[in-house]
PDB file of C-alpha atoms in Angstrom:
ATOM      1  CA  UNK A   6      24.023   3.411 -23.269  1.00  0.00           C
ATOM      2  CA  UNK A   7      26.815   5.850 -22.144  1.00  0.00           C
ATOM      3  CA  UNK A   8      29.619   4.626 -19.954  1.00  0.00           C
ATOM      4  CA  UNK A   9      28.398   7.054 -16.919  1.00  0.00           C
ATOM      5  CA  UNK A  10      24.830   5.328 -17.282  1.00  0.00           C
ATOM      6  CA  UNK A  11      26.546   1.702 -17.513  1.00  0.00           C
ATOM      7  CA  UNK A  12      28.657   2.306 -14.377  1.00  0.00           C
ATOM      8  CA  UNK A  13      25.458   3.545 -12.635  1.00  0.00           C
ATOM      9  CA  UNK A  14      24.014   0.081 -13.416  1.00  0.00           C
ATOM     10  CA  UNK A  15      26.866  -1.588 -11.889  1.00  0.00           C
ATOM     11  CA  UNK A  16      26.097  -0.030  -8.669  1.00  0.00           C
ATOM     12  CA  UNK A  17      28.927   2.663  -8.517  1.00  0.00           C
ATOM     13  CA  UNK A  18      27.524   4.999  -5.891  1.00  0.00           C
ATOM     14  CA  UNK A  19      29.486   7.989  -7.544  1.00  0.00           C
ATOM     15  CA  UNK A  20      27.666   7.595 -10.895  1.00  0.00           C
ATOM     16  CA  UNK A  21      24.404   9.134 -11.538  1.00  0.00           C
ATOM     17  CA  UNK A  22      21.808   7.859 -14.080  1.00  0.00           C
ATOM     18  CA  UNK A  23      20.858  10.581 -16.726  1.00  0.00           C
ATOM     19  CA  UNK A  24      17.420  12.069 -16.162  1.00  0.00           C
ATOM     20  CA  UNK A  25      16.146  10.635 -19.766  1.00  0.00           C
ATOM     21  CA  UNK A  26      17.285   6.971 -18.359  1.00  0.00           C
ATOM     22  CA  UNK A  27      15.520   7.586 -15.156  1.00  0.00           C
ATOM     23  CA  UNK A  28      12.549   8.451 -17.248  1.00  0.00           C
ATOM     24  CA  UNK A  29      12.760   5.165 -19.418  1.00  0.00           C
ATOM     25  CA  UNK A  30      13.471   2.993 -16.302  1.00  0.00           C
ATOM     26  CA  UNK A  31      10.104   4.545 -14.637  1.00  0.00           C
ATOM     27  CA  UNK A  32       8.105   3.813 -17.814  1.00  0.00           C
ATOM     28  CA  UNK A  33       9.333   0.267 -18.111  1.00  0.00           C
ATOM     29  CA  UNK A  34       8.599  -0.570 -14.397  1.00  0.00           C
ATOM     30  CA  UNK A  35       5.231   1.194 -14.660  1.00  0.00           C
ATOM     31  CA  UNK A  36       4.501  -0.969 -17.788  1.00  0.00           C
ATOM     32  CA  UNK A  37       5.523  -4.317 -16.133  1.00  0.00           C
ATOM     33  CA  UNK A  38       3.623  -3.324 -13.107  1.00  0.00           C
ATOM     34  CA  UNK A  39       0.526  -2.648 -14.899  1.00  0.00           C
ATOM     35  CA  UNK A  40       0.881  -6.007 -16.962  1.00  0.00           C
ATOM     36  CA  UNK A  41       1.029  -7.946 -13.746  1.00  0.00           C
ATOM     37  CA  UNK A  42      -2.044  -5.882 -12.593  1.00  0.00           C
ATOM     38  CA  UNK A  43      -3.845  -6.979 -15.753  1.00  0.00           C
ATOM     39  CA  UNK A  44      -3.061 -10.708 -15.275  1.00  0.00           C
ATOM     40  CA  UNK A  45      -4.458 -10.269 -11.755  1.00  0.00           C
ATOM     41  CA  UNK A  46      -7.743  -8.885 -12.780  1.00  0.00           C
ATOM     42  CA  UNK A  47      -8.231 -12.210 -14.664  1.00  0.00           C
ATOM     43  CA  UNK A  48      -8.069 -14.042 -11.209  1.00  0.00           C
ATOM     44  CA  UNK A  49      -9.994 -11.150  -9.773  1.00  0.00           C
ATOM     45  CA  UNK A  50     -12.884 -11.681 -12.400  1.00  0.00           C
ATOM     46  CA  UNK A  51     -13.272 -15.432 -11.026  1.00  0.00           C
ATOM     47  CA  UNK A  52     -12.898 -14.469  -7.485  1.00  0.00           C
ATOM     48  CA  UNK A  53     -15.400 -11.725  -7.621  1.00  0.00           C
ATOM     49  CA  UNK A  54     -18.623 -14.090  -6.501  1.00  0.00           C
ATOM     50  CA  UNK A  55     -17.015 -15.430  -3.428  1.00  0.00           C
ATOM     51  CA  UNK A  56     -15.512 -12.217  -2.381  1.00  0.00           C
ATOM     52  CA  UNK A  57     -18.648 -10.186  -2.986  1.00  0.00           C
ATOM     53  CA  UNK A  58     -20.635 -12.920  -0.756  1.00  0.00           C
ATOM     54  CA  UNK A  59     -18.124 -12.258   2.047  1.00  0.00           C
ATOM     55  CA  UNK A  60     -18.447  -8.493   1.837  1.00  0.00           C
ATOM     56  CA  UNK A  61     -22.140  -8.947   1.919  1.00  0.00           C
ATOM     57  CA  UNK A  62     -22.186 -11.060   4.961  1.00  0.00           C
ATOM     58  CA  UNK A  63     -21.957  -8.071   7.314  1.00  0.00           C
ATOM     59  CA  UNK A  64     -25.032  -6.502   5.571  1.00  0.00           C
ATOM     60  CA  UNK A  65     -27.168  -9.538   6.215  1.00  0.00           C
ATOM     61  CA  UNK A  66     -26.001  -9.864   9.682  1.00  0.00           C
ATOM     62  CA  UNK A  67     -26.746  -6.352  10.425  1.00  0.00           C
ATOM     63  CA  UNK A  68     -30.191  -6.910   8.954  1.00  0.00           C
ATOM     64  CA  UNK A  69     -30.834  -9.912  11.149  1.00  0.00           C
ATOM     65  CA  UNK A  70     -29.929  -8.190  14.185  1.00  0.00           C
ATOM     66  CA  UNK A  71     -31.898  -5.180  13.606  1.00  0.00           C
ATOM     67  CA  UNK A  72     -34.836  -7.277  12.243  1.00  0.00           C
ATOM     68  CA  UNK A  73     -34.891  -4.700   9.332  1.00  0.00           C
ATOM     69  CA  UNK A  74     -34.479  -4.363   5.396  1.00  0.00           C
ATOM     70  CA  UNK A  75     -30.731  -3.646   4.965  1.00  0.00           C
ATOM     71  CA  UNK A  76     -29.612  -4.971   1.445  1.00  0.00           C
ATOM     72  CA  UNK A  77     -27.099  -4.056  -1.135  1.00  0.00           C
ATOM     73  CA  UNK A  78     -29.288  -2.641  -4.122  1.00  0.00           C
ATOM     74  CA  UNK A  79     -28.258  -2.752  -7.669  1.00  0.00           C
ATOM     75  CA  UNK A  80     -30.001   0.631  -9.240  1.00  0.00           C
ATOM     76  CA  UNK A  81     -28.915   0.298 -12.910  1.00  0.00           C
ATOM     77  CA  UNK A  82     -28.924  -2.281 -15.756  1.00  0.00           C
ATOM     78  CA  UNK A  83     -25.088  -2.216 -16.255  1.00  0.00           C
ATOM     79  CA  UNK A  84     -24.393  -1.648 -12.402  1.00  0.00           C
ATOM     80  CA  UNK A  85     -23.296  -5.218 -11.828  1.00  0.00           C
ATOM     81  CA  UNK A  86     -21.004  -5.660 -14.572  1.00  0.00           C
ATOM     82  CA  UNK A  87     -19.404  -2.333 -13.856  1.00  0.00           C
ATOM     83  CA  UNK A  88     -19.029  -3.426 -10.277  1.00  0.00           C
ATOM     84  CA  UNK A  89     -17.414  -6.623 -11.225  1.00  0.00           C
ATOM     85  CA  UNK A  90     -14.707  -4.951 -13.500  1.00  0.00           C
ATOM     86  CA  UNK A  91     -14.057  -2.539 -10.746  1.00  0.00           C
ATOM     87  CA  UNK A  92     -13.973  -5.252  -8.420  1.00  0.00           C
ATOM     88  CA  UNK A  93     -11.668  -7.319 -10.613  1.00  0.00           C
ATOM     89  CA  UNK A  94      -9.137  -4.438 -10.818  1.00  0.00           C
ATOM     90  CA  UNK A  95      -8.792  -4.017  -6.999  1.00  0.00           C
ATOM     91  CA  UNK A  96      -8.425  -7.806  -6.516  1.00  0.00           C
ATOM     92  CA  UNK A  97      -5.931  -7.595  -9.504  1.00  0.00           C
ATOM     93  CA  UNK A  98      -3.701  -5.104  -7.647  1.00  0.00           C
ATOM     94  CA  UNK A  99      -4.042  -7.178  -4.356  1.00  0.00           C
ATOM     95  CA  UNK A 100      -3.177 -10.862  -5.900  1.00  0.00           C
ATOM     96  CA  UNK A 101      -0.291  -9.079  -8.079  1.00  0.00           C
ATOM     97  CA  UNK A 102       1.141  -7.028  -5.064  1.00  0.00           C
ATOM     98  CA  UNK A 103       4.497  -9.367  -4.906  1.00  0.00           C
ATOM     99  CA  UNK A 104       4.925  -8.331  -8.709  1.00  0.00           C
ATOM    100  CA  UNK A 105       4.516  -4.638  -8.461  1.00  0.00           C
ATOM    101  CA  UNK A 106       6.171  -4.209  -5.274  1.00  0.00           C
ATOM    102  CA  UNK A 107       9.035  -5.802  -6.810  1.00  0.00           C
ATOM    103  CA  UNK A 108       8.949  -3.191  -9.902  1.00  0.00           C
ATOM    104  CA  UNK A 109       9.107  -0.620  -7.282  1.00  0.00           C
ATOM    105  CA  UNK A 110      12.094  -1.979  -5.725  1.00  0.00           C
ATOM    106  CA  UNK A 111      13.782  -2.544  -9.236  1.00  0.00           C
ATOM    107  CA  UNK A 112      13.287   1.070  -9.900  1.00  0.00           C
ATOM    108  CA  UNK A 113      15.208   1.909  -6.612  1.00  0.00           C
ATOM    109  CA  UNK A 114      17.692  -0.767  -7.170  1.00  0.00           C
ATOM    110  CA  UNK A 115      20.117   1.051  -9.609  1.00  0.00           C
ATOM    111  CA  UNK A 116      21.228   3.586  -7.085  1.00  0.00           C
ATOM    112  CA  UNK A 117      22.509   0.936  -4.735  1.00  0.00           C
ATOM    113  CA  UNK A 118      25.968  -0.578  -4.201  1.00  0.00           C
ATOM    114  CA  UNK A 119      26.313  -3.930  -5.901  1.00  0.00           C
ATOM    115  CA  UNK A 120      26.363  -5.697  -2.805  1.00  0.00           C
ATOM    116  CA  UNK A 121      23.465  -3.893  -1.632  1.00  0.00           C
ATOM    117  CA  UNK A 122      21.163  -5.146  -4.125  1.00  0.00           C
ATOM    118  CA  UNK A 123      20.936  -8.161  -2.224  1.00  0.00           C
ATOM    119  CA  UNK A 124      18.386  -6.673  -0.009  1.00  0.00           C
ATOM    120  CA  UNK A 125      15.727  -7.110  -2.845  1.00  0.00           C
ATOM    121  CA  UNK A 126      14.705 -10.249  -0.961  1.00  0.00           C
ATOM    122  CA  UNK A 127      14.605  -8.319   2.376  1.00  0.00           C
ATOM    123  CA  UNK A 128      12.278  -5.351   0.769  1.00  0.00           C
ATOM    124  CA  UNK A 129       9.804  -8.163  -0.793  1.00  0.00           C
ATOM    125  CA  UNK A 130      10.172 -10.137   2.498  1.00  0.00           C
ATOM    126  CA  UNK A 131       8.949  -7.137   4.517  1.00  0.00           C
ATOM    127  CA  UNK A 132       6.674  -5.199   2.087  1.00  0.00           C
ATOM    128  CA  UNK A 133       4.625  -8.436   0.915  1.00  0.00           C
ATOM    129  CA  UNK A 134       3.642  -9.719   4.355  1.00  0.00           C
ATOM    130  CA  UNK A 135       2.966  -6.015   5.579  1.00  0.00           C
ATOM    131  CA  UNK A 136       0.895  -5.209   2.419  1.00  0.00           C
ATOM    132  CA  UNK A 137      -1.283  -8.620   2.748  1.00  0.00           C
ATOM    133  CA  UNK A 138      -1.454  -7.837   6.817  1.00  0.00           C
ATOM    134  CA  UNK A 139      -2.986  -4.335   5.983  1.00  0.00           C
ATOM    135  CA  UNK A 140      -5.299  -6.014   3.570  1.00  0.00           C
ATOM    136  CA  UNK A 141      -6.448  -8.614   6.170  1.00  0.00           C
ATOM    137  CA  UNK A 142      -6.681  -5.850   8.810  1.00  0.00           C
ATOM    138  CA  UNK A 143      -8.538  -3.804   6.526  1.00  0.00           C
ATOM    139  CA  UNK A 144     -10.972  -6.808   5.767  1.00  0.00           C
ATOM    140  CA  UNK A 145     -11.308  -7.237   9.607  1.00  0.00           C
ATOM    141  CA  UNK A 146     -12.259  -3.584  10.159  1.00  0.00           C
ATOM    142  CA  UNK A 147     -14.911  -3.594   7.353  1.00  0.00           C
ATOM    143  CA  UNK A 148     -17.756  -5.801   9.081  1.00  0.00           C
ATOM    144  CA  UNK A 149     -17.414  -3.600  12.124  1.00  0.00           C
ATOM    145  CA  UNK A 150     -17.545  -0.447  10.438  1.00  0.00           C
ATOM    146  CA  UNK A 151     -20.658  -1.865   8.556  1.00  0.00           C
ATOM    147  CA  UNK A 152     -22.272  -2.900  11.916  1.00  0.00           C
ATOM    148  CA  UNK A 153     -21.557   0.693  13.318  1.00  0.00           C
ATOM    149  CA  UNK A 154     -22.841   2.687  10.281  1.00  0.00           C
ATOM    150  CA  UNK A 155     -26.123   0.660   9.813  1.00  0.00           C
ATOM    151  CA  UNK A 156     -26.892   0.636  13.275  1.00  0.00           C
ATOM    152  CA  UNK A 157     -27.966   4.179  12.795  1.00  0.00           C
ATOM    153  CA  UNK A 158     -30.977   3.290  10.598  1.00  0.00           C
ATOM    154  CA  UNK A 159     -34.201   4.197  12.578  1.00  0.00           C
ATOM    155  CA  UNK A 160     -36.171   1.479  13.678  1.00  0.00           C
ATOM    156  CA  UNK A 161     -38.880   0.549  11.002  1.00  0.00           C
ATOM    157  CA  UNK A 162     -36.811   2.211   8.118  1.00  0.00           C
ATOM    158  CA  UNK A 163     -35.280   0.297   5.411  1.00  0.00           C
ATOM    159  CA  UNK A 164     -31.450   0.655   4.133  1.00  0.00           C
ATOM    160  CA  UNK A 165     -30.834   0.122   0.717  1.00  0.00           C
ATOM    161  CA  UNK A 166     -27.041   0.328   0.099  1.00  0.00           C
ATOM    162  CA  UNK A 167     -26.239   1.277  -3.246  1.00  0.00           C
ATOM    163  CA  UNK A 168     -24.031  -1.618  -4.884  1.00  0.00           C
ATOM    164  CA  UNK A 169     -21.499   1.040  -6.520  1.00  0.00           C
ATOM    165  CA  UNK A 170     -21.120   2.945  -3.366  1.00  0.00           C
ATOM    166  CA  UNK A 171     -20.970  -0.243  -1.170  1.00  0.00           C
ATOM    167  CA  UNK A 172     -18.151  -1.913  -2.932  1.00  0.00           C
ATOM    168  CA  UNK A 173     -16.015   1.457  -3.326  1.00  0.00           C
ATOM    169  CA  UNK A 174     -16.263   1.602   0.226  1.00  0.00           C
ATOM    170  CA  UNK A 175     -15.216  -2.007   0.900  1.00  0.00           C
ATOM    171  CA  UNK A 176     -12.527  -1.829  -1.745  1.00  0.00           C
ATOM    172  CA  UNK A 177     -11.066   1.558  -0.798  1.00  0.00           C
ATOM    173  CA  UNK A 178     -11.146   0.800   2.826  1.00  0.00           C
ATOM    174  CA  UNK A 179      -9.311  -2.620   2.258  1.00  0.00           C
ATOM    175  CA  UNK A 180      -6.745  -1.319  -0.354  1.00  0.00           C
ATOM    176  CA  UNK A 181      -5.917   1.820   1.838  1.00  0.00           C
ATOM    177  CA  UNK A 182      -5.032  -0.354   4.853  1.00  0.00           C
ATOM    178  CA  UNK A 183      -2.744  -2.505   2.451  1.00  0.00           C
ATOM    179  CA  UNK A 184      -0.862   0.539   1.114  1.00  0.00           C
ATOM    180  CA  UNK A 185      -0.522   2.061   4.351  1.00  0.00           C
ATOM    181  CA  UNK A 186       1.018  -0.669   5.882  1.00  0.00           C
ATOM    182  CA  UNK A 187       3.792  -0.709   2.967  1.00  0.00           C
ATOM    183  CA  UNK A 188       4.851   2.993   3.559  1.00  0.00           C
ATOM    184  CA  UNK A 189       7.103   2.309   6.430  1.00  0.00           C
ATOM    185  CA  UNK A 190       8.941  -0.279   4.008  1.00  0.00           C
ATOM    186  CA  UNK A 191       9.385   2.639   1.403  1.00  0.00           C
ATOM    187  CA  UNK A 192      10.951   4.854   3.993  1.00  0.00           C
ATOM    188  CA  UNK A 193      13.546   2.228   4.943  1.00  0.00           C
ATOM    189  CA  UNK A 194      14.285   1.884   1.298  1.00  0.00           C
ATOM    190  CA  UNK A 195      14.536   5.538   0.912  1.00  0.00           C
ATOM    191  CA  UNK A 196      17.074   5.828   3.700  1.00  0.00           C
ATOM    192  CA  UNK A 197      19.053   2.402   2.368  1.00  0.00           C
ATOM    193  CA  UNK A 198      19.435   4.318  -1.007  1.00  0.00           C
ATOM    194  CA  UNK A 199      20.547   7.447   0.750  1.00  0.00           C
ATOM    195  CA  UNK A 200      17.957   9.829  -0.605  1.00  0.00           C
ATOM    196  CA  UNK A 201      16.430  10.319   3.008  1.00  0.00           C
ATOM    197  CA  UNK A 202      18.443   9.866   6.299  1.00  0.00           C
ATOM    198  CA  UNK A 203      16.785   8.507   9.147  1.00  0.00           C
ATOM    199  CA  UNK A 204      17.275  11.654  11.454  1.00  0.00           C
ATOM    200  CA  UNK A 205      15.293  13.739   8.749  1.00  0.00           C
ATOM    201  CA  UNK A 206      12.375  11.209   9.320  1.00  0.00           C
ATOM    202  CA  UNK A 207      12.760  11.529  13.150  1.00  0.00           C
ATOM    203  CA  UNK A 208      12.798  15.403  13.323  1.00  0.00           C
ATOM    204  CA  UNK A 209       9.746  15.295  11.156  1.00  0.00           C
ATOM    205  CA  UNK A 210       7.677  13.248  13.422  1.00  0.00           C
ATOM    206  CA  UNK A 211       5.272  15.538  14.405  1.00  0.00           C
ATOM    207  CA  UNK A 212       4.334  16.488  10.746  1.00  0.00           C
ATOM    208  CA  UNK A 213       4.319  12.752  10.016  1.00  0.00           C
ATOM    209  CA  UNK A 214       1.611  12.079  12.654  1.00  0.00           C
ATOM    210  CA  UNK A 215      -0.246  15.055  11.286  1.00  0.00           C
ATOM    211  CA  UNK A 216      -0.132  13.812   7.733  1.00  0.00           C
ATOM    212  CA  UNK A 217      -0.972  10.108   8.874  1.00  0.00           C
ATOM    213  CA  UNK A 218      -4.119  11.312  10.485  1.00  0.00           C
ATOM    214  CA  UNK A 219      -4.789  13.476   7.382  1.00  0.00           C
ATOM    215  CA  UNK A 220      -4.097  10.391   5.035  1.00  0.00           C
ATOM    216  CA  UNK A 221      -6.381   8.282   7.135  1.00  0.00           C
ATOM    217  CA  UNK A 222      -9.257  10.684   7.305  1.00  0.00           C
ATOM    218  CA  UNK A 223      -8.870  10.872   3.320  1.00  0.00           C
ATOM    219  CA  UNK A 224      -8.207   7.315   2.606  1.00  0.00           C
ATOM    220  CA  UNK A 225     -11.202   5.709   5.063  1.00  0.00           C
ATOM    221  CA  UNK A 226     -14.377   6.291   2.985  1.00  0.00           C
ATOM    222  CA  UNK A 227     -16.329   6.999   6.130  1.00  0.00           C
ATOM    223  CA  UNK A 228     -16.812  10.041   7.997  1.00  0.00           C
ATOM    224  CA  UNK A 229     -16.417   8.147  11.375  1.00  0.00           C
ATOM    225  CA  UNK A 230     -13.635   8.848  13.753  1.00  0.00           C
ATOM    226  CA  UNK A 231     -13.234   5.015  14.864  1.00  0.00           C
ATOM    227  CA  UNK A 232     -12.409   3.841  11.053  1.00  0.00           C
ATOM    228  CA  UNK A 233     -10.032   6.650  11.011  1.00  0.00           C
ATOM    229  CA  UNK A 234      -8.351   5.975  14.125  1.00  0.00           C
ATOM    230  CA  UNK A 235      -8.295   1.994  13.109  1.00  0.00           C
ATOM    231  CA  UNK A 236      -5.933   3.021  10.483  1.00  0.00           C
ATOM    232  CA  UNK A 237      -3.959   5.844  11.853  1.00  0.00           C
ATOM    233  CA  UNK A 238      -2.826   3.985  14.963  1.00  0.00           C
ATOM    234  CA  UNK A 239      -1.050   0.819  13.254  1.00  0.00           C
ATOM    235  CA  UNK A 240       0.282   3.589  10.926  1.00  0.00           C
ATOM    236  CA  UNK A 241       1.997   5.586  13.680  1.00  0.00           C
ATOM    237  CA  UNK A 242       3.496   2.502  15.365  1.00  0.00           C
ATOM    238  CA  UNK A 243       4.847   1.316  11.991  1.00  0.00           C
ATOM    239  CA  UNK A 244       6.187   4.810  11.302  1.00  0.00           C
ATOM    240  CA  UNK A 245       8.245   4.780  14.328  1.00  0.00           C
ATOM    241  CA  UNK A 246       9.511   1.414  13.751  1.00  0.00           C
ATOM    242  CA  UNK A 247      10.619   2.508  10.234  1.00  0.00           C
ATOM    243  CA  UNK A 248      12.419   5.452  12.038  1.00  0.00           C
ATOM    244  CA  UNK A 249      14.378   3.133  14.450  1.00  0.00           C
ATOM    245  CA  UNK A 250      15.564   1.028  11.510  1.00  0.00           C
ATOM    246  CA  UNK A 251      16.740   4.248   9.419  1.00  0.00           C
ATOM    247  CA  UNK A 252      18.409   5.432  12.486  1.00  0.00           C
ATOM    248  CA  UNK A 253      20.229   2.226  12.559  1.00  0.00           C
ATOM    249  CA  UNK A 254      21.134   2.516   9.023  1.00  0.00           C
ATOM    250  CA  UNK A 255      22.332   6.087   9.599  1.00  0.00           C
ATOM    251  CA  UNK A 256      25.046   4.792  12.253  1.00  0.00           C
ATOM    252  CA  UNK A 257      26.106   1.722  10.041  1.00  0.00           C
ATOM    253  CA  UNK A 258      26.708   4.151   6.793  1.00  0.00           C
ATOM    254  CA  UNK A 259      30.007   5.927   7.947  1.00  0.00           C
ATOM    255  CA  UNK A 260      31.487   2.443   8.567  1.00  0.00           C
ATOM    256  CA  UNK A 261      30.329   1.091   5.201  1.00  0.00           C
ATOM    257  CA  UNK A 262      31.816   4.043   3.378  1.00  0.00           C
ATOM    258  CA  UNK A 263      35.038   3.450   5.164  1.00  0.00           C
ATOM    259  CA  UNK A 264      34.994  -0.100   3.748  1.00  0.00           C
ATOM    260  CA  UNK A 265      34.666   1.242   0.259  1.00  0.00           C
ATOM    261  CA  UNK A 266      37.310   4.005   0.402  1.00  0.00           C
TER     262      UNK A 266
END
């Protein structure tokens, strides 16, 4: 390793890691994150049955309320296996969240001053609860979305929910909420490293709200506006909370620079 890259590793703010070093570091963090998710998939495999039963419960309740046939249907011979593998992957991402979030921070950390690297615990202390909070919020939204959507089934008709589509809907919705809730922490991390100023986030608030609603429309697997608002509302609140923290960082930065001079 060159002296220049070594000084960047020690947290020298004037040194910059070469592009090749950035790419090696990125590849290393991706491999480590993927390994953690693979281990999480093993746990997800064993969690599949209780999680599937919990996700199926709103369907059973909808059938009971409407006194109609509403059920999850496995349409192919390998559908059950394929669905369990996909669901194990998503559960692996959820279970291993503290690990891959740490890898994300570790990729950013070389650009920080040595004393700023202590914020690793602050980043994880905010990102991990927010991710699991988003997952929990998505879990809360899911049965309500099922109740709304199955409520449109005409009286006397049956509603056979394709198992693949049903589980894709559930996992995508829950995971989307988790990732959406983490984004404000990423905003703060980018400001802490000096890549984006707080006032830049503030100036772009109109575009941010537009993109939040666009992302909510894309990430939510249902076409209804209610589910989109369930996601977009908390994201807007978290965005402006993160902007406030970033603006405070902008105010502190000149004083911190003076201490290093």
